[in-house]
Coordinates of C-alpha atoms in Angstrom, one line a residue:
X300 CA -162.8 -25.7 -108.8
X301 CA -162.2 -28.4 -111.7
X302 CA -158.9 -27.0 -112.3
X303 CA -157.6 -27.2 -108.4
X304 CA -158.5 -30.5 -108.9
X305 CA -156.7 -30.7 -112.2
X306 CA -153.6 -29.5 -110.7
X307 CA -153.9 -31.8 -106.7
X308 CA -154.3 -34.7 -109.4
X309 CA -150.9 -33.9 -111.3
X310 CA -148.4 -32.9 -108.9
X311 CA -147.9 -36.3 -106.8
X312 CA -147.8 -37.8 -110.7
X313 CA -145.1 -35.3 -111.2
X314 CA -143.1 -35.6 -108.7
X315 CA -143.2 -40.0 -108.8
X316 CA -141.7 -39.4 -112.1
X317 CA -139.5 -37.4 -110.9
X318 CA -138.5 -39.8 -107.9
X319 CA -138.5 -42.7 -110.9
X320 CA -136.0 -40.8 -113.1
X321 CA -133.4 -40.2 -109.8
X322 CA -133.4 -44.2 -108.9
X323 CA -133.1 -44.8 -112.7
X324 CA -130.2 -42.5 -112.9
X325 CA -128.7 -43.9 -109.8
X326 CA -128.9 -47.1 -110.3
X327 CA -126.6 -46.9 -113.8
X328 CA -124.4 -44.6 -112.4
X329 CA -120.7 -46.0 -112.9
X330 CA -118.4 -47.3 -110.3
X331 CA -116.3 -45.2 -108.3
X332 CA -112.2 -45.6 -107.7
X333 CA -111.9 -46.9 -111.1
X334 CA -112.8 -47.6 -115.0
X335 CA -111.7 -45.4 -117.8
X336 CA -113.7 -42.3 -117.4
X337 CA -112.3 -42.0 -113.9
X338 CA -108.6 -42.5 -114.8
X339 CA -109.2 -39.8 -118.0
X340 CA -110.4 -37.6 -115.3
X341 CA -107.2 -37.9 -113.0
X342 CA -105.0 -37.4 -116.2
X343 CA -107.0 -34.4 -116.9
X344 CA -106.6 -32.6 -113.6
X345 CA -103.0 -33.4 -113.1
X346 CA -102.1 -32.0 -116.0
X347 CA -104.2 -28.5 -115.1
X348 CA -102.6 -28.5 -112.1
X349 CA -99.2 -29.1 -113.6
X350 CA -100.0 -26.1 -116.1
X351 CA -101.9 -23.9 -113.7
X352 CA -99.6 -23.9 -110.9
X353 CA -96.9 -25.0 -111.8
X354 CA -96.1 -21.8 -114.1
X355 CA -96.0 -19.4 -111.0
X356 CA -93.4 -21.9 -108.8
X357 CA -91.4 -20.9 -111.6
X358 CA -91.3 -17.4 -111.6
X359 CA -88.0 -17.3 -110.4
X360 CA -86.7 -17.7 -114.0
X361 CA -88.9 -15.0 -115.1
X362 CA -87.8 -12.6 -112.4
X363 CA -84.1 -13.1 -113.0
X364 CA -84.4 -12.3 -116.5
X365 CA -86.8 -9.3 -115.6
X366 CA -84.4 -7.8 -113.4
X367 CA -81.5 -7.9 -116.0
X368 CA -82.9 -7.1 -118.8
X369 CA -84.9 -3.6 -120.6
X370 CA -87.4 -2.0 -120.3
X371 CA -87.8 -3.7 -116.8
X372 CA -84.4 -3.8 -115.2
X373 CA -85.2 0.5 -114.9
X374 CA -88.3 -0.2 -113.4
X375 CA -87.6 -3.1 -110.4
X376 CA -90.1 -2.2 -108.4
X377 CA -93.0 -4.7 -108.1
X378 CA -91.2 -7.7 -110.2
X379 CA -90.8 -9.7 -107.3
X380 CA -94.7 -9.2 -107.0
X381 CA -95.8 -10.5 -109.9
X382 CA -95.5 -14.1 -109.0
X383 CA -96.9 -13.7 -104.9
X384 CA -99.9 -11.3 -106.4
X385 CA -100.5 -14.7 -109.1
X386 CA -100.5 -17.4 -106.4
X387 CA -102.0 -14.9 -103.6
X388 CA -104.9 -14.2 -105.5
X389 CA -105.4 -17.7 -106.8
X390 CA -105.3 -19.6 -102.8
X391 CA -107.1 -16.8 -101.1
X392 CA -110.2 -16.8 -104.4
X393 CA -110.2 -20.2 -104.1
X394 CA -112.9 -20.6 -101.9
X395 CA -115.3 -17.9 -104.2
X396 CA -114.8 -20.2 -107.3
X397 CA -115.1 -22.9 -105.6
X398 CA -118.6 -22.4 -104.4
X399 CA -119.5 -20.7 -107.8
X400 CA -118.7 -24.2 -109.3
X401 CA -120.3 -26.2 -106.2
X402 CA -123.4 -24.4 -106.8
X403 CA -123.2 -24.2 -110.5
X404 CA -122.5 -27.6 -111.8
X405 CA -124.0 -27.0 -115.3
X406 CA -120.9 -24.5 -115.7
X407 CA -118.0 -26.8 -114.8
X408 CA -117.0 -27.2 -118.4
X409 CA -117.9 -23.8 -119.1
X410 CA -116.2 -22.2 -116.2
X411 CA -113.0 -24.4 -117.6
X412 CA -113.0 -23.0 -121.3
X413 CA -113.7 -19.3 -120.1
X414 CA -110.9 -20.0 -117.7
X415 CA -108.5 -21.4 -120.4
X416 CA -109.2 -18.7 -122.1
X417 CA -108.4 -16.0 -120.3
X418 CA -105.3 -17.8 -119.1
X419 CA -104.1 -18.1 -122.4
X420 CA -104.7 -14.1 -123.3
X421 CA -103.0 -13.5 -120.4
X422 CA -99.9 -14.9 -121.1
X423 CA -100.1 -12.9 -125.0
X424 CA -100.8 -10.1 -123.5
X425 CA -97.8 -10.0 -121.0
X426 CA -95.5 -11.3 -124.3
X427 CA -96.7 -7.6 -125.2
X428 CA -95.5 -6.0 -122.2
X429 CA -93.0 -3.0 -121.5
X430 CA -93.7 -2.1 -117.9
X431 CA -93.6 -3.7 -114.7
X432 CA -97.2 -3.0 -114.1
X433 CA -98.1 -4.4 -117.2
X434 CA -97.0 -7.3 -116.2
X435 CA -98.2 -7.5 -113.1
X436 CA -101.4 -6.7 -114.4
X437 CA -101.7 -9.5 -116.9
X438 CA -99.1 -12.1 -115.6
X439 CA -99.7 -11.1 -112.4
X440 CA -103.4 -10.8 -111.9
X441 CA -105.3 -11.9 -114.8
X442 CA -103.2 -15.1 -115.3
X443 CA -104.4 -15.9 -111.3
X444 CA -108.7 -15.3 -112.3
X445 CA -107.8 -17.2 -115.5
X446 CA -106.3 -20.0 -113.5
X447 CA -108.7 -20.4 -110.8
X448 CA -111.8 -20.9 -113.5
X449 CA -109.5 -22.9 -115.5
X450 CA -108.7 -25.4 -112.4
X451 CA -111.2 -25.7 -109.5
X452 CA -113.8 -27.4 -111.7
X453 CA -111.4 -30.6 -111.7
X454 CA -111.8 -30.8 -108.1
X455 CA -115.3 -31.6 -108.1
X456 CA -115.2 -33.8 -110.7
X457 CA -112.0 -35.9 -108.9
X458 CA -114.2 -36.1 -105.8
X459 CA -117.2 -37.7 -107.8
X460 CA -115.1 -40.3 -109.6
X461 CA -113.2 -41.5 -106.2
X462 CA -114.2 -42.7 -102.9
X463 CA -112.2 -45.1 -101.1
X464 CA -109.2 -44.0 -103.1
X465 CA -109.9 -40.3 -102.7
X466 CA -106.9 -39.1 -100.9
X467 CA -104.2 -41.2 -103.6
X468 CA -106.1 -39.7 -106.0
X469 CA -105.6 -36.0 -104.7
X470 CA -102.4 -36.6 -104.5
X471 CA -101.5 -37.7 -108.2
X472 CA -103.1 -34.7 -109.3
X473 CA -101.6 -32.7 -106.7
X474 CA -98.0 -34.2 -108.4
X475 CA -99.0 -31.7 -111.0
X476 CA -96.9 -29.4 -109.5
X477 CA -94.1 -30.8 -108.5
X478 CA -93.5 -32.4 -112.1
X479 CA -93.9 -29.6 -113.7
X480 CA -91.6 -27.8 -111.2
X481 CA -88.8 -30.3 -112.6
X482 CA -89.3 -30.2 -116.5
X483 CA -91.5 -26.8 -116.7
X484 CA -87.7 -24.3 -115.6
X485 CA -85.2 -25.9 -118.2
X486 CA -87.7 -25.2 -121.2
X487 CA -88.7 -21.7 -120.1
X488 CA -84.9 -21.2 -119.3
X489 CA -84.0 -22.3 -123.0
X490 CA -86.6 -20.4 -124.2
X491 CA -85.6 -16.7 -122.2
X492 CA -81.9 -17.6 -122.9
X493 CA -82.3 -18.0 -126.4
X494 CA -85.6 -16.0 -127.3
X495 CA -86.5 -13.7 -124.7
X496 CA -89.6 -13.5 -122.6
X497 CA -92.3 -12.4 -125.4
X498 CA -91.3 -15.8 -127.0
X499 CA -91.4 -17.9 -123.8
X500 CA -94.3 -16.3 -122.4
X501 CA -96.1 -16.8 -126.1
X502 CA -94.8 -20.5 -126.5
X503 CA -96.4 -21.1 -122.7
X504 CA -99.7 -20.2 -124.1
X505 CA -99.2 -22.5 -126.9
X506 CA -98.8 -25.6 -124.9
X507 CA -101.5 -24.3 -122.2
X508 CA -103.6 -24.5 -124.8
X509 CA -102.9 -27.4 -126.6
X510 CA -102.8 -29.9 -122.9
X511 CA -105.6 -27.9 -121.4
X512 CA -108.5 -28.9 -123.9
X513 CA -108.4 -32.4 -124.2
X514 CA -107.7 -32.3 -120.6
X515 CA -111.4 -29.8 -120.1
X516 CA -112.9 -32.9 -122.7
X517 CA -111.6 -35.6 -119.8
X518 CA -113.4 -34.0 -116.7
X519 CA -116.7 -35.6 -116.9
X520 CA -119.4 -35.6 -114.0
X521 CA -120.1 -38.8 -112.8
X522 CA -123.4 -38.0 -110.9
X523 CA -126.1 -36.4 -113.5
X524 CA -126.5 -32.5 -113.5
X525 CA -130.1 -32.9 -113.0
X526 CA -129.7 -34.1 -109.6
X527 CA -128.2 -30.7 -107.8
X528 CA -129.6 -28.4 -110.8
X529 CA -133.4 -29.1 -110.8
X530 CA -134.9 -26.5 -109.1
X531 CA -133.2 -25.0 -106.8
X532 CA -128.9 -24.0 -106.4
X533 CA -127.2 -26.6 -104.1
X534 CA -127.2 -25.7 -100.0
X535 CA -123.5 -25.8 -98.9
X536 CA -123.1 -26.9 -95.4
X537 CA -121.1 -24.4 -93.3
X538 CA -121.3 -26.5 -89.9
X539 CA -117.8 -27.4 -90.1
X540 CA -116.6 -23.8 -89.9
X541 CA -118.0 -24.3 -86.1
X542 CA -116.2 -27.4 -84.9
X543 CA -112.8 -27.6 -83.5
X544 CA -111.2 -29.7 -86.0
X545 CA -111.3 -27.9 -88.7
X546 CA -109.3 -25.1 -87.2
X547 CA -107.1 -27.4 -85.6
X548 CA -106.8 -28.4 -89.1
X549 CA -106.1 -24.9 -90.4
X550 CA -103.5 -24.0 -87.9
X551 CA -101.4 -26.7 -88.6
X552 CA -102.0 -26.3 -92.6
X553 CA -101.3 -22.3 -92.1
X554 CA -98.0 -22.5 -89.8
X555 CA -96.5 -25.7 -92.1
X556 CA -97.8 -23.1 -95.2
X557 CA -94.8 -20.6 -93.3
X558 CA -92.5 -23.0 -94.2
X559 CA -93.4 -25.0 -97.1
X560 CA -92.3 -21.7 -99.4
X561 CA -88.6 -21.1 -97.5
X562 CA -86.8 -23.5 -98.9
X563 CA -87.6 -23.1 -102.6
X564 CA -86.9 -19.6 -102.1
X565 CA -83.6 -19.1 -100.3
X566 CA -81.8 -22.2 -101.4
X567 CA -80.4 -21.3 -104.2
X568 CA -79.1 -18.1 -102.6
X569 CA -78.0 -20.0 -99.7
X570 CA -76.2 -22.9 -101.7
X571 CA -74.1 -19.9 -103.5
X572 CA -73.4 -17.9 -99.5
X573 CA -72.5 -21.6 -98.7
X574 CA -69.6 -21.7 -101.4
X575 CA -71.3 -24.3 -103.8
X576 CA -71.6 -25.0 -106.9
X577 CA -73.6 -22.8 -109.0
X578 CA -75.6 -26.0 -110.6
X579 CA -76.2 -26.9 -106.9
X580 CA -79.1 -24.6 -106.0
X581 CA -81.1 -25.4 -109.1
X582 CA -80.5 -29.0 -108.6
X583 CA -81.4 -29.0 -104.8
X584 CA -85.0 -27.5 -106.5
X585 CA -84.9 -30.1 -109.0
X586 CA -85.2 -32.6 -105.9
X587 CA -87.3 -31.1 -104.0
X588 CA -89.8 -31.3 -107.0
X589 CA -88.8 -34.9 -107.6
X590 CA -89.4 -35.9 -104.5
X591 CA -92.3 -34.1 -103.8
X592 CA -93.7 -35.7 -106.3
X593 CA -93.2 -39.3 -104.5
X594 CA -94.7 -37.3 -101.0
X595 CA -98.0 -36.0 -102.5
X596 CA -98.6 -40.2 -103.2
X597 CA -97.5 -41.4 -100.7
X598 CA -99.2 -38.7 -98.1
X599 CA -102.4 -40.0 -100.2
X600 CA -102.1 -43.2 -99.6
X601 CA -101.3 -43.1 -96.0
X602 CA -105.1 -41.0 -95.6
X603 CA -106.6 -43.5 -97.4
X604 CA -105.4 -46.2 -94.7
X605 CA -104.9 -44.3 -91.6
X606 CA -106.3 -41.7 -89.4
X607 CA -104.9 -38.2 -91.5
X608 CA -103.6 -37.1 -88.6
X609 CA -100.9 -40.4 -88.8
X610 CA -99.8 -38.8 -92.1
X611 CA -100.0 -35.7 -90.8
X612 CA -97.7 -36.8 -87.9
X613 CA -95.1 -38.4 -90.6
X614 CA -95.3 -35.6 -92.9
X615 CA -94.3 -33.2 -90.1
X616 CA -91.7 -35.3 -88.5
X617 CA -89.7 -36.1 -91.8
X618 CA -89.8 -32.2 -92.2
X619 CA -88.8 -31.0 -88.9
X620 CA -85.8 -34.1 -89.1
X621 CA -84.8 -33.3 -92.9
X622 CA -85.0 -28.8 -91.6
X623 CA -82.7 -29.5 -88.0
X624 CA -80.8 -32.0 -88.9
X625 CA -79.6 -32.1 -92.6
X626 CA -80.4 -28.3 -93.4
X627 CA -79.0 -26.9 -90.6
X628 CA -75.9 -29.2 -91.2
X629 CA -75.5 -28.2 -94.7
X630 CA -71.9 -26.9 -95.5
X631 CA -71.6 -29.2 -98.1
X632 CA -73.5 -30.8 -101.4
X633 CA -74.4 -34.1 -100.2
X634 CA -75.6 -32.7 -97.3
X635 CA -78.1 -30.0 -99.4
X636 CA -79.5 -32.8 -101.4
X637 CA -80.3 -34.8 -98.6
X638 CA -82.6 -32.2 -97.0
X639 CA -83.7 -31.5 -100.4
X640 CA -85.1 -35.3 -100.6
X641 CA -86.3 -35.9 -97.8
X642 CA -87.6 -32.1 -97.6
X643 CA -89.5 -33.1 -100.7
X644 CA -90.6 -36.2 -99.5
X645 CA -92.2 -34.9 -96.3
X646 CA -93.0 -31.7 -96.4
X647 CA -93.2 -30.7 -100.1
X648 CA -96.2 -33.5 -100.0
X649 CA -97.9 -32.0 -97.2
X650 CA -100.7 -30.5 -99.1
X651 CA -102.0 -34.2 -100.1
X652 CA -103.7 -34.7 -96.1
X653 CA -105.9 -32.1 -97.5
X654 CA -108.5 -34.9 -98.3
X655 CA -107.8 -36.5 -94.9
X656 CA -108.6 -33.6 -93.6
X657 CA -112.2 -33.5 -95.1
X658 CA -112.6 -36.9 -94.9
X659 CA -112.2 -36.4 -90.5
X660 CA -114.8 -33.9 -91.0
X661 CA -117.3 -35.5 -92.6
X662 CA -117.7 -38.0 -89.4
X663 CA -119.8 -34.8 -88.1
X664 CA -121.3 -33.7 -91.3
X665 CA -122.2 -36.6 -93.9
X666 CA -123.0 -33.3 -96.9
X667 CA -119.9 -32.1 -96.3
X668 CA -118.0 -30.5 -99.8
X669 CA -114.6 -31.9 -99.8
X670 CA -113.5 -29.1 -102.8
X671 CA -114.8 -26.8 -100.3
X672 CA -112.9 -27.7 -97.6
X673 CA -110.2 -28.3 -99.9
X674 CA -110.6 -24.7 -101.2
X675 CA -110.5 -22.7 -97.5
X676 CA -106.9 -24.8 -97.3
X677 CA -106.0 -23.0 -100.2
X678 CA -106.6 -19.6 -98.2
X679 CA -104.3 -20.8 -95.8
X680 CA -101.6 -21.9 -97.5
X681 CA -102.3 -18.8 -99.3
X682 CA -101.6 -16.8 -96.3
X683 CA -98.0 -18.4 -95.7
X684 CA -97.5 -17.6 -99.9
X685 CA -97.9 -13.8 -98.8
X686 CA -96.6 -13.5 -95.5
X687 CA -93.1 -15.5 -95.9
X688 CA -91.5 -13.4 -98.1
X689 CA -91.2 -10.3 -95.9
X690 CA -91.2 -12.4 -92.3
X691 CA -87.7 -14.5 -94.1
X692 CA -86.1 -11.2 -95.2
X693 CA -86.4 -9.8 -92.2
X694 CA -85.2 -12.9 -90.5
X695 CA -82.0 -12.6 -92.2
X696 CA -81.3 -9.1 -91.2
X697 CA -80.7 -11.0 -88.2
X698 CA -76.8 -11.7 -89.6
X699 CA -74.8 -14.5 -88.4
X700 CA -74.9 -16.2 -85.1
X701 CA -71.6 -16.2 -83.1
X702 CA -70.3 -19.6 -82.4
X703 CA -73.1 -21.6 -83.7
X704 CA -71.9 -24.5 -85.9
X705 CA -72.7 -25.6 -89.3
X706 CA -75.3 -23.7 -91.4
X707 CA -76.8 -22.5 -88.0
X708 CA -73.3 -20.0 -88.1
X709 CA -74.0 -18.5 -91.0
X710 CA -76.8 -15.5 -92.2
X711 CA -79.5 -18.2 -92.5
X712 CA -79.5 -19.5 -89.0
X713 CA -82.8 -17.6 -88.0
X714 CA -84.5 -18.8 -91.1
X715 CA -83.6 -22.4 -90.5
X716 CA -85.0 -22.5 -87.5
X717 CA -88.1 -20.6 -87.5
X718 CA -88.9 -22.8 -91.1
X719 CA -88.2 -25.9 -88.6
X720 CA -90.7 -24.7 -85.7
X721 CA -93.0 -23.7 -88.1
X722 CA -93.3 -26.4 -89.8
X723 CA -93.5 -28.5 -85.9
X724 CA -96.6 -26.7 -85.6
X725 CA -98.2 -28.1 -88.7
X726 CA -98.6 -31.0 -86.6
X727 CA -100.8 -29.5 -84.3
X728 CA -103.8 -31.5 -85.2
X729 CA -101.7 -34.6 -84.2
X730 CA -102.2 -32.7 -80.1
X731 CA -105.9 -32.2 -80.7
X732 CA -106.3 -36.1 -81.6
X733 CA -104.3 -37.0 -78.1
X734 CA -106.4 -34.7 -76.3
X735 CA -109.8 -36.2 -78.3
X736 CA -110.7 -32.7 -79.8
X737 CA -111.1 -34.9 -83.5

């Protein structure tokens, strides 16, 4: 009997010190939207998103040089995979690490380093390579795990260390990849040119290295551990999966997914068909990086402000302009690096209303995870990474059309406009806003 008494005396003193240590740690918790630990951590997950995503958007050089060169050229079968398997596997996991980080926030760092590891052995092993499934295998499949361990925990952290600024701060790290899509090809096309693949691939996992740690160091958590590990794992809330908007969301993030990818991967085919120069493919990429760049901050800012279905309206309206109007047209240069821009602008910043997007939800659901919203975007875009290769070839079986003008006359055509519709019904949450669904 003493001891039940023992033990009804001790708990309520337990848990007040408990309570006590929370407001403590609260109350010197440091300010959100800026300060120096919050700008380390934006430098920190731009560049892992400049070196874990940005690698794959440059398969193309990779695939070129697979295709023309032994022991692969004998074996062509599954090179073009290699890069869709990578960025497949990493948008439609990203929801599984992502909740294995939500729930495990003692692991961030630890997920990172075990990520950055394997990430880097992937790259030496596929410099060891002589098969095509070797490589798919390694540069394929285990750079994509590595990646995805490597990366997601910045998410979490960004969304701690920003409030008010959230989406501009999304979209600087989401800038990642479109800087890296303009310096990344000319080094790893020096380096094949010059020194072959086992050299590029091995000098890639040099530099992965080398940024990747001291950007791991920057990510700190701004809210203690102790708050979502004592006890018990963190409860995700799921009720947004049952609301209209988030699908309305997702249909219009799928569908502009369709057409996000078609550009970067006929135009250089399409610049040479056209005639062109054979710089002016490469450089119509070039700007669509550049300019993306410029569309994932300024889609950032804009959700910040406004309503993210306003950006969403401008992102989708520059794209379906820059896709009819200057792609379409494009029998010349000037023309081509028009679209590219404003292509770049618009649509190539599209991803960046992902924070808008959970930012709408979260009017219904205050405990909301933005990452993990963030991360079931990923699975659609994922699905446009996968589908659009086989829906545009088979689009341009479709041959010429007779009597059309322009661009519209030649082999590309159908692909021009079903990119343009596709990317019209990205706007689709923009309807369900009129019609007060969100």
């Amino acid at each position: 009997m003493n001891k039940r008494n023992e033990v009804a005396i001790e708990l309520p003193s337990l848990q007040h010190l408990s309570l006590e240590e929370e407001a403590r740690d609260v109350a010197t918790l440091p300010p959100v939207d800026g300060g120096t630990d919050a700008w380390l951590a934006l430098a920190g997950a731009f560049t892992l998103e400049a070196l874990v995503w940005g690698f794959p958007y440059c398969y193309g050089l990779f695939r070129t040089y697979y295709s023309m060169h032994e022991p692969f050229a004998s074996q062509p079968a599954g090179i073009a995979a290699i890069s869709t398997t990578a960025t497949a596997i990493m948008f439609i996991s990203a929801p599984m690490v992502a909740l294995f980080v939500q729930r495990c926030p003692r692991l961030r760092r630890t997920s990172s380093l075990l990520g950055l590891v394997v990430t880097v052995a992937s790259l030496l092993a596929a410099s060891f390579c002589n098969s095509t499934a070797g490589l798919l295998a390694t540069q394929g499949v285990l750079f994509a795990v590595g990646g995805l361990f490597l990366y997601f925990p910045a998410m979490y952290v960004i969304d701690e260390w920003f409030v008010a600024r959230k989406g501009l701060a999304f979209g600087i790290v989401w800038t990642g990849t479109g800087a890296s899509g303009v310096v990344v090809p000319w080094l790893l096309q020096w380096l094949l040119n010059d020194y072959g693949f086992r050299t590029a691939l091995r000098v890639w996992a040099v530099v992965v290295a080398i940024l990747a740690l001291p950007s791991i160091w920057a990510l700190k958590n701004r809210l203690p551990v102790s708050h979502s590990a004592r006890g018990t794992l963190r409860r995700v809330d799921w009720t947004f999966l049952t609301a209209a908007p988030f699908w309305l969301f997702q249909f219009g993030n799928v569908t502009m997914s369709l057409a996000y990818f078609l550009p970067a991967l006929w135009i250089p085919s399409f610049s040479r068909d056209m005639g062109m120069p054979s710089f002016s493919g490469p450089l119509a990429i070039c700007l669509i990086n550049v300019a993306a760049c410029a569309g994932y901050i300024l889609q950032g800012q804009l959700v910040d402000r406004y309503h993210v279905t306003t950006a969403i309206f401008i992102s989708v309206a520059g794209s379906v302009i820059s896709i009819f109007l200057f792609w379409g047209f494009a029998t010349s240069q000037p023309m081509l690096y028009i679209f590219a821009l404003i292509w770049g602008l618009t649509g190539g910043g599209f991803t960046a209303n992902w924070a808008g997007c959970a930012s709408a939800l979260k009017t219904s659901s205050n405990s909301l995870d933005t990452s993990m919203v963030i991360s079931l975007m990923c699975v659609g875009k994922g699905i446009g990474s996968v589908v659009t290769g086989p829906i545009s070839e088979q689009l341009l079986q479709v041959g010429p059309w007779r009597g059309a003008p322009f661009a519209y006359g030649s082999q590309y055509g159908a692909l021009i406009v079903f990119t343009g519709a596709t990317a019209m019904l990205g706007g689709t949450a923009c309807l369900g806003r009129v019609l007060k669904l969100l």
